[in-house]
mmCIF file of C-alpha atoms in Angstrom:
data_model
loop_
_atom_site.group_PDB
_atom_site.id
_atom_site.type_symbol
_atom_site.label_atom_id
_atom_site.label_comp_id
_atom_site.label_asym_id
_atom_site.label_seq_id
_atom_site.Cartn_x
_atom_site.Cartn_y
_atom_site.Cartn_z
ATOM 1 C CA UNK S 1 -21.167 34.477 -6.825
ATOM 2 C CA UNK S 2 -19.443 32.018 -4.492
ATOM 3 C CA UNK S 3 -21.237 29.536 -2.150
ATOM 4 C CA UNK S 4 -18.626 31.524 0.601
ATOM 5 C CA UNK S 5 -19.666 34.890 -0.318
ATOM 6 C CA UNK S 6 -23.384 33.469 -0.536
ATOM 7 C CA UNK S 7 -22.811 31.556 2.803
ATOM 8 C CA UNK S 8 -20.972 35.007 4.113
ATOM 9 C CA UNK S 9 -24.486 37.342 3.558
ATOM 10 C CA UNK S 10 -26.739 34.618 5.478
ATOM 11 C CA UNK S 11 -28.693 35.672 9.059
ATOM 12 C CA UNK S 12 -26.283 34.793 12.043
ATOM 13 C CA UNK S 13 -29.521 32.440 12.337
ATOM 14 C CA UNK S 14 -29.386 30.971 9.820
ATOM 15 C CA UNK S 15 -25.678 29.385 9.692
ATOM 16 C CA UNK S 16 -25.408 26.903 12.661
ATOM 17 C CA UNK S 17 -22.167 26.406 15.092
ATOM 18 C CA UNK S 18 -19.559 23.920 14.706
ATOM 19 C CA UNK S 19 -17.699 22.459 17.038
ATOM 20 C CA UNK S 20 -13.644 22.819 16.478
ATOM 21 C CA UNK S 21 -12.146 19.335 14.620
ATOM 22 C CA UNK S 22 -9.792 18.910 17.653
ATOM 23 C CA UNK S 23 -12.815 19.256 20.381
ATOM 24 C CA UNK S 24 -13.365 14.963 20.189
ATOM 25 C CA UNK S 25 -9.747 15.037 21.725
ATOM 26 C CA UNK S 26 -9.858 17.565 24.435
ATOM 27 C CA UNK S 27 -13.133 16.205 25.327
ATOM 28 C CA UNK S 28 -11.566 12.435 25.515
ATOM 29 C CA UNK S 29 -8.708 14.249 27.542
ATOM 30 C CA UNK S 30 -10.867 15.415 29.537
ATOM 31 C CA UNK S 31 -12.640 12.665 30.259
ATOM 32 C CA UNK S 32 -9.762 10.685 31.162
ATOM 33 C CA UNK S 33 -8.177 13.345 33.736
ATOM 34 C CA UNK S 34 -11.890 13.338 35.148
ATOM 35 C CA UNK S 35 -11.780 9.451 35.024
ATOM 36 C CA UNK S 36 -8.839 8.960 36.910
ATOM 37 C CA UNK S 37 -9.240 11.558 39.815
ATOM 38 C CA UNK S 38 -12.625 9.977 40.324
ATOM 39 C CA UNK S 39 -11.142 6.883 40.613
ATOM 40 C CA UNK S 40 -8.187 7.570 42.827
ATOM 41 C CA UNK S 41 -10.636 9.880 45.059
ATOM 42 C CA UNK S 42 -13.112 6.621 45.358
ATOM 43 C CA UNK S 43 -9.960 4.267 45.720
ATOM 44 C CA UNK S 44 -10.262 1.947 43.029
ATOM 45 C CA UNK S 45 -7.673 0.463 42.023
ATOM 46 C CA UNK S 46 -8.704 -1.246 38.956
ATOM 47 C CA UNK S 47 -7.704 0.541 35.832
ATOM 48 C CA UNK S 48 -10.346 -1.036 33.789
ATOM 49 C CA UNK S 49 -12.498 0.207 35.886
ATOM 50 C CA UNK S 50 -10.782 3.587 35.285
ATOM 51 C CA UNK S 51 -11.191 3.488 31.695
ATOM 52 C CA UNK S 52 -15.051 2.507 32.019
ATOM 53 C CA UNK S 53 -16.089 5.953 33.769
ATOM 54 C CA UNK S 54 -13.559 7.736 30.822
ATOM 55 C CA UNK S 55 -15.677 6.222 28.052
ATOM 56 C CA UNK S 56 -19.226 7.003 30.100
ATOM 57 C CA UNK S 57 -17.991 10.802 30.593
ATOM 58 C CA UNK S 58 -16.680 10.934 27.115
ATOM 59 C CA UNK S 59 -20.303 10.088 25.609
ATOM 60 C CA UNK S 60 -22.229 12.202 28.063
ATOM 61 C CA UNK S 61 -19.804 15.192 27.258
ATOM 62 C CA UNK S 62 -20.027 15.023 24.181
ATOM 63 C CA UNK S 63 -24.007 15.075 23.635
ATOM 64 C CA UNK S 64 -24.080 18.231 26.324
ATOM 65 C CA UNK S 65 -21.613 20.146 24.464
ATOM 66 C CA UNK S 66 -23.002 18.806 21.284
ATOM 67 C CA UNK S 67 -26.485 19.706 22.047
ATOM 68 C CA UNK S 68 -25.153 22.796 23.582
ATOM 69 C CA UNK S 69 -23.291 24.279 20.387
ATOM 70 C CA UNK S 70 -24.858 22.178 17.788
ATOM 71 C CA UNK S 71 -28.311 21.661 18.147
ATOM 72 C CA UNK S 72 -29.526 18.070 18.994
ATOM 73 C CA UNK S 73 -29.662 16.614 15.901
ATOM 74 C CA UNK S 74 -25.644 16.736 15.188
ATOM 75 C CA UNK S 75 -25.502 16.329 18.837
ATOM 76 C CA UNK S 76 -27.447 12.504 17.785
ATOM 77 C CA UNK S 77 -24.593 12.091 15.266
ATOM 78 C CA UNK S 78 -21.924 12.904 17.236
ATOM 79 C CA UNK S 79 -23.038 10.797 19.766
ATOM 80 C CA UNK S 80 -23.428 7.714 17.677
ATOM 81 C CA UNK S 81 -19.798 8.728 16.064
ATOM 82 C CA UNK S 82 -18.132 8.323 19.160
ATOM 83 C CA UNK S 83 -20.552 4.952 20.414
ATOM 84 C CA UNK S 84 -18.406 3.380 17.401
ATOM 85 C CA UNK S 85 -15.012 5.034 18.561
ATOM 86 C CA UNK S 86 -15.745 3.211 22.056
ATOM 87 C CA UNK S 87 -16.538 0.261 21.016
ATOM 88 C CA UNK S 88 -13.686 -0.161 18.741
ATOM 89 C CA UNK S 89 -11.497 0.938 22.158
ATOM 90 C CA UNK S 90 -13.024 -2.128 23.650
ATOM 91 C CA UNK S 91 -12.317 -4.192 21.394
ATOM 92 C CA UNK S 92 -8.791 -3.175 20.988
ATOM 93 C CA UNK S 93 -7.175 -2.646 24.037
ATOM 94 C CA UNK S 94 -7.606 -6.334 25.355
ATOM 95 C CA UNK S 95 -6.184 -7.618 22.217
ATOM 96 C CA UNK S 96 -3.422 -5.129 22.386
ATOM 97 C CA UNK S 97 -2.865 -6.413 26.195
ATOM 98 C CA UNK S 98 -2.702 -9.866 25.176
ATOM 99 C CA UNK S 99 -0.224 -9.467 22.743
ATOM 100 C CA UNK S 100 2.119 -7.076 24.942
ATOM 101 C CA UNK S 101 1.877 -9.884 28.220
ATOM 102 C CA UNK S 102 2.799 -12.734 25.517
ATOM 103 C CA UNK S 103 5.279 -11.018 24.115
ATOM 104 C CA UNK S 104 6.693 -9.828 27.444
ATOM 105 C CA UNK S 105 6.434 -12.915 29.234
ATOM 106 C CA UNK S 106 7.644 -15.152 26.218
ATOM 107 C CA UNK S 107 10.470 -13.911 25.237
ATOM 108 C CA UNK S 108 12.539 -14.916 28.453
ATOM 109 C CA UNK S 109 13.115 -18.140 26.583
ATOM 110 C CA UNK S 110 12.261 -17.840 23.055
ATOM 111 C CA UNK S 111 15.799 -18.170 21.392
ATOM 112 C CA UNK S 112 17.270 -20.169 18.635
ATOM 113 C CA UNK S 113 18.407 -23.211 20.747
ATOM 114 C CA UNK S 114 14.320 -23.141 22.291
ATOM 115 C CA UNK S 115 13.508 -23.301 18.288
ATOM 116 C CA UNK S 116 15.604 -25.996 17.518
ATOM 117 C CA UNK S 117 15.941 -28.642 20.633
ATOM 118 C CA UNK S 118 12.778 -30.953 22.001
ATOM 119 C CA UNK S 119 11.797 -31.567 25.983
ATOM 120 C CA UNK S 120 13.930 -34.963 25.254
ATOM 121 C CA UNK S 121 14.733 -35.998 28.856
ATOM 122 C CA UNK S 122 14.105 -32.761 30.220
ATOM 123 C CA UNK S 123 11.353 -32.562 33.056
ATOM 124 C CA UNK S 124 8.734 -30.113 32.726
ATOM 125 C CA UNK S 125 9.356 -28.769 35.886
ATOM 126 C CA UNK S 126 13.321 -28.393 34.825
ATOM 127 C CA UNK S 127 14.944 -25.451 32.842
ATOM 128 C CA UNK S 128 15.723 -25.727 29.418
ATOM 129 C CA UNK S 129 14.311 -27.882 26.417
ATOM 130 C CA UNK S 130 12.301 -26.520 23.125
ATOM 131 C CA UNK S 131 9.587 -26.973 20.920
ATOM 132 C CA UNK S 132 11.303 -28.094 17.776
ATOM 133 C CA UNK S 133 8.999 -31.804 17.964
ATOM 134 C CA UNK S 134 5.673 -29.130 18.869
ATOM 135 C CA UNK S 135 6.628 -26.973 15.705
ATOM 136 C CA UNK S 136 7.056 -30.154 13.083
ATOM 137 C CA UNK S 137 3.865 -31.825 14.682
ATOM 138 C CA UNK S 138 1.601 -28.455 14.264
ATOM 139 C CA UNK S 139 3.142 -28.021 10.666
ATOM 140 C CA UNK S 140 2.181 -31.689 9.983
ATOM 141 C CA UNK S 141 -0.657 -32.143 11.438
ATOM 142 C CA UNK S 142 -2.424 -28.662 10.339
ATOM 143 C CA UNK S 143 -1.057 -29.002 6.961
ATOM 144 C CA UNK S 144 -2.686 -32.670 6.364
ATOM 145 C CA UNK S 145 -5.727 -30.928 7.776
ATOM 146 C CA UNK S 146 -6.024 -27.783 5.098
ATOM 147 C CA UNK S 147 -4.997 -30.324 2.423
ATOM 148 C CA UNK S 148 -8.286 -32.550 2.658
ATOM 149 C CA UNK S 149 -10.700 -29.510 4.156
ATOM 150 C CA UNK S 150 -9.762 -26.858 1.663
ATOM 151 C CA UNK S 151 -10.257 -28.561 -1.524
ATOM 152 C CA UNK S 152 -13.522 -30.490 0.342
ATOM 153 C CA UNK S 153 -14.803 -26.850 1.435
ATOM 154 C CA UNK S 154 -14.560 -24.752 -1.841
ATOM 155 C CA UNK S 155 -15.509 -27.633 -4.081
ATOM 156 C CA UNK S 156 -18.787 -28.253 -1.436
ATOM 157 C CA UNK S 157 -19.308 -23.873 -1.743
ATOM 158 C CA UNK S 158 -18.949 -23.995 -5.401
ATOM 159 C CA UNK S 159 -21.523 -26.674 -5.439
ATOM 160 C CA UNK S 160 -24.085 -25.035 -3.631
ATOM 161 C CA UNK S 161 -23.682 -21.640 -5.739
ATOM 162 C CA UNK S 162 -23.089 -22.630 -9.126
ATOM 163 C CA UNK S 163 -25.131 -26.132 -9.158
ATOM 164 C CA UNK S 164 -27.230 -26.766 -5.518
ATOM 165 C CA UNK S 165 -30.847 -26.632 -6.099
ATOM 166 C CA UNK S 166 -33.485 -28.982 -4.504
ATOM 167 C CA UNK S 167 -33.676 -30.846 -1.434
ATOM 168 C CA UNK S 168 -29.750 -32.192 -1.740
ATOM 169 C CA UNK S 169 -28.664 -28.397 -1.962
ATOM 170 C CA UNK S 170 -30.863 -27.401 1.732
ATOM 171 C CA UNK S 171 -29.816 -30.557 3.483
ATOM 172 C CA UNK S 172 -25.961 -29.968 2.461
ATOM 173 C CA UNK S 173 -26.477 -26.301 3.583
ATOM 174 C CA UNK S 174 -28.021 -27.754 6.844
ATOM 175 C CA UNK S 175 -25.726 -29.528 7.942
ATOM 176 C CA UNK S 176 -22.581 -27.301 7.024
ATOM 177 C CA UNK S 177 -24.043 -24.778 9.466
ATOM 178 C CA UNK S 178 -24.430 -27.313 12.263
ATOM 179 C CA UNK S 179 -21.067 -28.592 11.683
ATOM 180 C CA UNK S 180 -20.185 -24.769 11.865
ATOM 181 C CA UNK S 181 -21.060 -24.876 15.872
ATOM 182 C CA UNK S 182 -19.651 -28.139 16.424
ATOM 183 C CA UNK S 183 -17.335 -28.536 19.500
ATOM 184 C CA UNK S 184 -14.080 -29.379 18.900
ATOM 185 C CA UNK S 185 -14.142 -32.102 21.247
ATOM 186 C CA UNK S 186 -16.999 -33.984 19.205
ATOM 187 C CA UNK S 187 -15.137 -33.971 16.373
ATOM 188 C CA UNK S 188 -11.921 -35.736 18.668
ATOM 189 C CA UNK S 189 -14.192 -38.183 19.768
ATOM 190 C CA UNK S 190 -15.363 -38.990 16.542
ATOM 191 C CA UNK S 191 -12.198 -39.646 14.961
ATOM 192 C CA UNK S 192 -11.500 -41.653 18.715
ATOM 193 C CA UNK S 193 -14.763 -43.983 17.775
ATOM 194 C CA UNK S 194 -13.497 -45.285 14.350
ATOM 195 C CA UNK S 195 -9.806 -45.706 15.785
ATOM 196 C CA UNK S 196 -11.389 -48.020 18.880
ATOM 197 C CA UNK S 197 -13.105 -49.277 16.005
ATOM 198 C CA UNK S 198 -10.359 -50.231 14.368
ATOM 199 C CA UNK S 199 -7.767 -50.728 17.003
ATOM 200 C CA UNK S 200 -5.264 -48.165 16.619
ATOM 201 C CA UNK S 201 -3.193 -46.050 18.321
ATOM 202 C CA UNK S 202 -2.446 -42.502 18.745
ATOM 203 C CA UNK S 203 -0.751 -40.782 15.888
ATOM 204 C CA UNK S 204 -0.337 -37.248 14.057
ATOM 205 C CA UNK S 205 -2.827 -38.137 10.812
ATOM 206 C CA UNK S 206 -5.797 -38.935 13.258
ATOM 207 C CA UNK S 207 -5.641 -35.379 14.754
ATOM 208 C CA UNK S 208 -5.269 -33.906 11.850
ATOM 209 C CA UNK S 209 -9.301 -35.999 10.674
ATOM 210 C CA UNK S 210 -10.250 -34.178 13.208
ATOM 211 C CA UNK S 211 -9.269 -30.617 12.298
ATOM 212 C CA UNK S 212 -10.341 -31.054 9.001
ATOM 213 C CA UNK S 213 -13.952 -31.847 10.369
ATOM 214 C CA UNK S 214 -13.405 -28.229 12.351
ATOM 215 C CA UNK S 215 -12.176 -26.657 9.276
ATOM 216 C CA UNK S 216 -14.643 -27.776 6.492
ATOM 217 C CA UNK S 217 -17.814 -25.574 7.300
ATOM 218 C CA UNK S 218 -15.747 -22.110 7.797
ATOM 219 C CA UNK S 219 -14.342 -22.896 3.858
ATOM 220 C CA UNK S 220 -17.351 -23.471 2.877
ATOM 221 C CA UNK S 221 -19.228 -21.080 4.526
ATOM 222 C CA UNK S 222 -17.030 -18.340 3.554
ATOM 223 C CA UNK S 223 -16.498 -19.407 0.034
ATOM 224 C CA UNK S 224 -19.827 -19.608 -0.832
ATOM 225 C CA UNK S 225 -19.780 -15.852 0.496
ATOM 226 C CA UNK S 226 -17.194 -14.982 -1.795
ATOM 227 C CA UNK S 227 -18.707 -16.522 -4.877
ATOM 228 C CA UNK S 228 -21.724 -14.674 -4.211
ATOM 229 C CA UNK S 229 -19.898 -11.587 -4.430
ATOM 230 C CA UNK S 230 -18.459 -12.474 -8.252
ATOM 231 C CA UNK S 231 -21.427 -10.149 -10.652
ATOM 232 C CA UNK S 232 -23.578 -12.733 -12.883
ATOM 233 C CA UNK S 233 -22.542 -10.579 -16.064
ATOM 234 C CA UNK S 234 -19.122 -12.324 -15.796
ATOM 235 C CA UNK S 235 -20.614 -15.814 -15.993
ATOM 236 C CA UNK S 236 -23.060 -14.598 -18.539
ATOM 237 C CA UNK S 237 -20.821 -13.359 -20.765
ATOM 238 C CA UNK S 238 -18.382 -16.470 -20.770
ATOM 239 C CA UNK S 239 -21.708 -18.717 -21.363
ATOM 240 C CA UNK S 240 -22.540 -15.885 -24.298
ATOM 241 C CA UNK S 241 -19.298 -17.056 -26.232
ATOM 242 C CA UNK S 242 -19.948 -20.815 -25.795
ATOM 243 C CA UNK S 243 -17.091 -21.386 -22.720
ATOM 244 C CA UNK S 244 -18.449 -24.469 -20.971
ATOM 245 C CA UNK S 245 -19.863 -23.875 -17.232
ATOM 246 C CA UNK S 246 -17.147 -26.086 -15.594
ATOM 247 C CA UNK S 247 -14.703 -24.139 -17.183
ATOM 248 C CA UNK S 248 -16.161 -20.738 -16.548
ATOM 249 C CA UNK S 249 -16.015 -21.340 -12.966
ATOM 250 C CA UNK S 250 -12.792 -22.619 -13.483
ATOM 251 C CA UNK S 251 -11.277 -19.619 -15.467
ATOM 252 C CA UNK S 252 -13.741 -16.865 -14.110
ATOM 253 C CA UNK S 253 -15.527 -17.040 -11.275
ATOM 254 C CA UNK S 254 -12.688 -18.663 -8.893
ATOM 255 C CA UNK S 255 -10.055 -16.268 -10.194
ATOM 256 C CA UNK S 256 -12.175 -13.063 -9.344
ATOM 257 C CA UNK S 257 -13.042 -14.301 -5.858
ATOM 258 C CA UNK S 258 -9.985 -15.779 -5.030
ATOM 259 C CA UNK S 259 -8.540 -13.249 -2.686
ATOM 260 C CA UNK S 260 -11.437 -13.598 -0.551
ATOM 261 C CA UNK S 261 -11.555 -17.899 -0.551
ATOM 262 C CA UNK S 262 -7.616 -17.203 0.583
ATOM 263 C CA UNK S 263 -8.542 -15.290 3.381
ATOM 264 C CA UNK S 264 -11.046 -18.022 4.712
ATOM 265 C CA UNK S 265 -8.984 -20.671 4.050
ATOM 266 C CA UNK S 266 -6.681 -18.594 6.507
ATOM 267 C CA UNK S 267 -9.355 -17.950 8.935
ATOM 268 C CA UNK S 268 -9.966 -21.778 8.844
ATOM 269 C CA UNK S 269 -6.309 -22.079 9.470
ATOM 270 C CA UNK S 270 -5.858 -20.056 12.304
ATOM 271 C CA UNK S 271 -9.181 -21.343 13.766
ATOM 272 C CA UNK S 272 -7.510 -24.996 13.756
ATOM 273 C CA UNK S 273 -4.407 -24.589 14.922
ATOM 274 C CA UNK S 274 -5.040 -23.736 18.889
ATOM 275 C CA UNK S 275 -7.073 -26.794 18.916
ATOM 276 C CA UNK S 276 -6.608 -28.344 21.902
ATOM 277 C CA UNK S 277 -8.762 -31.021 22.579
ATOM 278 C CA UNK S 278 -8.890 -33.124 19.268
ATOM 279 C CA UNK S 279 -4.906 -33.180 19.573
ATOM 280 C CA UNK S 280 -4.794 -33.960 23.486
ATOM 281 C CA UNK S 281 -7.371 -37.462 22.583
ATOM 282 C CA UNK S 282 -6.005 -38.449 19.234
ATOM 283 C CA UNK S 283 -2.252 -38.025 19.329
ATOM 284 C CA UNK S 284 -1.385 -37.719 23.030
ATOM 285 C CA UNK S 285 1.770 -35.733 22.842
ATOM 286 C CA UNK S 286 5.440 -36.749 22.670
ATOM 287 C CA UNK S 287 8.504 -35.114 24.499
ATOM 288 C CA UNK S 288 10.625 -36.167 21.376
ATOM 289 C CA UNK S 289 10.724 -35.734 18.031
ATOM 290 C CA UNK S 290 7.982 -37.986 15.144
ATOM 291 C CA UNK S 291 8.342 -36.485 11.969
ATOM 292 C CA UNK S 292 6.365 -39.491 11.203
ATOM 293 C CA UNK S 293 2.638 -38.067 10.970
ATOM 294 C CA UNK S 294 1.053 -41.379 10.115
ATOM 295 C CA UNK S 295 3.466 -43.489 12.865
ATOM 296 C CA UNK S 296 3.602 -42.742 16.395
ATOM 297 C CA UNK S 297 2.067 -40.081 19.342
ATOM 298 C CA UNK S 298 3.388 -36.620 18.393
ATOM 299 C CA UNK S 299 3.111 -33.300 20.201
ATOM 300 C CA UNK S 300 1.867 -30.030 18.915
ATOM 301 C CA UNK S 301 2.098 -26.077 20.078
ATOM 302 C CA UNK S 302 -1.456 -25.742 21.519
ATOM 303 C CA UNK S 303 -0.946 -29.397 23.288
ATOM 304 C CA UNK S 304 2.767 -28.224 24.529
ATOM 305 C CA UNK S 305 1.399 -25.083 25.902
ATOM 306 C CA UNK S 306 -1.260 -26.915 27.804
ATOM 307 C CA UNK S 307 0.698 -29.696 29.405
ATOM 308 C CA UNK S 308 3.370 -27.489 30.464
ATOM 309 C CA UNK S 309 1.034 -25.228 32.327
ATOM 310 C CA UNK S 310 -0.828 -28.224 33.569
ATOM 311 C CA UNK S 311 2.552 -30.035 34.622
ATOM 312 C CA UNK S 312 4.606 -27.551 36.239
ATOM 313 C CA UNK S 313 3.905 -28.154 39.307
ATOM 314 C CA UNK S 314 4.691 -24.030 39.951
ATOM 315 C CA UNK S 315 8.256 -23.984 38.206
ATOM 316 C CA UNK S 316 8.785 -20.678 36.629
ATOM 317 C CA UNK S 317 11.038 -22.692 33.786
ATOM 318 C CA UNK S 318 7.312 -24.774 32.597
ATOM 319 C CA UNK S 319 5.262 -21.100 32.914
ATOM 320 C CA UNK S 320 8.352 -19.308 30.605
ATOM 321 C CA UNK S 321 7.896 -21.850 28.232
ATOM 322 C CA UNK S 322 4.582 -22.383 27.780
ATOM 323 C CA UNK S 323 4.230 -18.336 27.412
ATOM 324 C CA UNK S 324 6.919 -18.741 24.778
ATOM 325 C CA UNK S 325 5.015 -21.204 22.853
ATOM 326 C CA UNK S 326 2.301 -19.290 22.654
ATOM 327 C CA UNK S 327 4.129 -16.479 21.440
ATOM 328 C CA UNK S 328 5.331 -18.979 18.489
ATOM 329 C CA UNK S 329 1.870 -19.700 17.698
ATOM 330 C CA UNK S 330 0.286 -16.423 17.121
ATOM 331 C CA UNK S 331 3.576 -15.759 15.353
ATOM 332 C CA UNK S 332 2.619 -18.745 13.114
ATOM 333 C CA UNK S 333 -0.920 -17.770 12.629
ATOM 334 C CA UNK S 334 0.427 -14.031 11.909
ATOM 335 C CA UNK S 335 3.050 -15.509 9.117
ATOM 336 C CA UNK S 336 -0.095 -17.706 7.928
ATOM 337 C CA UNK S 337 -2.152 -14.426 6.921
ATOM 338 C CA UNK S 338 0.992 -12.344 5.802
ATOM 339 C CA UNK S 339 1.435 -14.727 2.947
ATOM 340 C CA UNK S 340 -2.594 -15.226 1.828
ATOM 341 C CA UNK S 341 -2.562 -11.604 1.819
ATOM 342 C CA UNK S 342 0.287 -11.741 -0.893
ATOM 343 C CA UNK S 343 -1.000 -14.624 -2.516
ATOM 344 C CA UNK S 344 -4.422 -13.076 -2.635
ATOM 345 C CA UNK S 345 -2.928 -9.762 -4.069
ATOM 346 C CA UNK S 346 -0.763 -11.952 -6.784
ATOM 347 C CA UNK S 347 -3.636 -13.799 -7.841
ATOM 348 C CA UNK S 348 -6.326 -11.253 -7.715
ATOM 349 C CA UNK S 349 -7.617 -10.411 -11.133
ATOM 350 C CA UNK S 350 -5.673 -7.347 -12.845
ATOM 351 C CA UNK S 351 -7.946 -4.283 -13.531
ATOM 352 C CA UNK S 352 -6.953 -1.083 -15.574
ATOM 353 C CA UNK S 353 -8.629 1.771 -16.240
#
């Protein structure tokens, strides 16, 4: 016999009520018609405020009706079911309006000649100019940056999971999570020590020191995640047929974790490159063009954006194109994870069945 025919011949008391699938929705409708004639009835005008009450009646719905139908012990689950669905709201819809103002705001300027010209001689306060000189310094000066804290980071995380033991192993650990809450600005101000040490002056290289301090700890930290992850019977059994250690990390262990050291090399990335502060002390900023990282003050995006919303002195022109360069950055950081996401699905291992 069937578990539906069995389930068919049980007591009415014995086989509990279900809410519909589609009730979650017409309860969050609901809510939200509720929300908003509460909140036009009390005058608020505020629709965050709006949204608040919807999520508050939305939860206490659904554990009445819940309870109600249910019983309260699916009413508990539903209830913690739609805590998550709230939360994730929250989370969401400010990122989703930050996105839609800078990309409504920046795209009053953001063309090919804004792509390809510098300020040059133009004021800040003045219509027209670019960010070419902001793109190449970013590019320059972030790219020195992963180059000496990427290799630094994994080879530091494969240290401390393949060799660390001991004291040497704790105090490298210690320190690469205080260097994880460092301020950005301490870092700047390091780098700024050894260059009034020396004498020098502003240039592209000395910001990018300073990144590379910032990026260091989030490689390691989440490399040394990802090698965690890799099962000891794959090292094991490269030992077994006499593959030297160096080699099995080399040929195993790195290749089977290295979609996830991609993706915080990425997260490093885009966690460097709206670094203000470090750029504003050692490199200054330059209205035209260095291509010269090692030579001269340069500018970058996250210094552009800042000094022409500091300098506008209220022009519209300085506002447009400071929303604009934003809009280039998290365009850049967006590009930056497209490709580790490809290059992390290239050179993840193959598995068949």
């Amino acid at each position: 016999m069937s578990t539906a025919a069995v389930t068919d011949k049980l007591p009415h008391s014995l086989r509990s009520a279900r809410l519909p699938k589609w009730s979650p929705w017409a309860i969050a409708a609901g809510s939200v018609v509720v929300a908003v004639g509460i909140g036009a009835g009390a005058g608020m005008s505020n629709k965050v405020e709006w949204g608040l009450i919807a999520a508050l009646l939305f939860l206490f719905a659904t554990f009445a009706i819940a309870t109600k139908v249910e019983g309260k012990r699916q009413a508990k689950d539903r209830i913690a079911t739609s805590l998550v669905w709230v939360a994730f709201l929250l989370a969401v819809i400010p990122l989703v309006s930050l996105i839609w103002t800078t990309v409504k705001r920046g795209v009053k300027v953001l063309d090919p000649y804004f792509l390809t010209h510098s300020m040059g001689v133009v004021a800040d306060s003045e219509p027209g100019g670019g960010i070419y000189h902001a793109i190449i310094g970013s590019l320059e000066q972030v790219g020195l940056a992963t180059l000496i804290g990427a290799p630094i980071g994994v080879l530091t995380a494969v240290y401390l999971v393949e060799y660390g033991r001991g004291g040497l192993a704790k105090a490298v650990t210690f320190f690469v999570d205080v260097m994880t809450g460092i301020p950005s600005i301490v870092a700047g101000l390091f780098i700024l020590s050894l260059m009034l040490m020396f004498d020098m002056q502003p240039f592209g290289f000395a910001g990018s020191l300073a990144l590379a301090i910032l990026m260091m700890p989030v490689v390691v930290r989440s490399t040394e995640e990802m090698l965690k992850l890799v099962p000891n019977e794959l090292r094991e059994a490269s030992l077994a047929l006499g593959v030297p250690k160096w080699r099995t990390i080399l040929k195993v262990v790195l290749p089977t974790s290295i979609g996830g050291i991609t993706t915080g090399i990425m997260l490093a990335i885009a966690r460097i490159a709206g670094e203000t502060a470090p750029i504003l002390l050692l490199v200054w900023g330059n209205s035209f063009i260095n291509n010269n990282p090692f030579s001269g003050a340069q500018q970058a995006l996250p210094l552009y954006i800042y000094q022409q919303y500091a300098n506008s002195s209220g022009s519209t022109a300085a506002y447009d194109r400071a929303w604009a360069a934003s809009l280039t950055l998290i365009a850049f950081v967006m590009i930056l994870n497209l490709v580790a996401r490809g290059i992390a699905r290239w050179k993840a291992p193959k598995t068949g069945r």
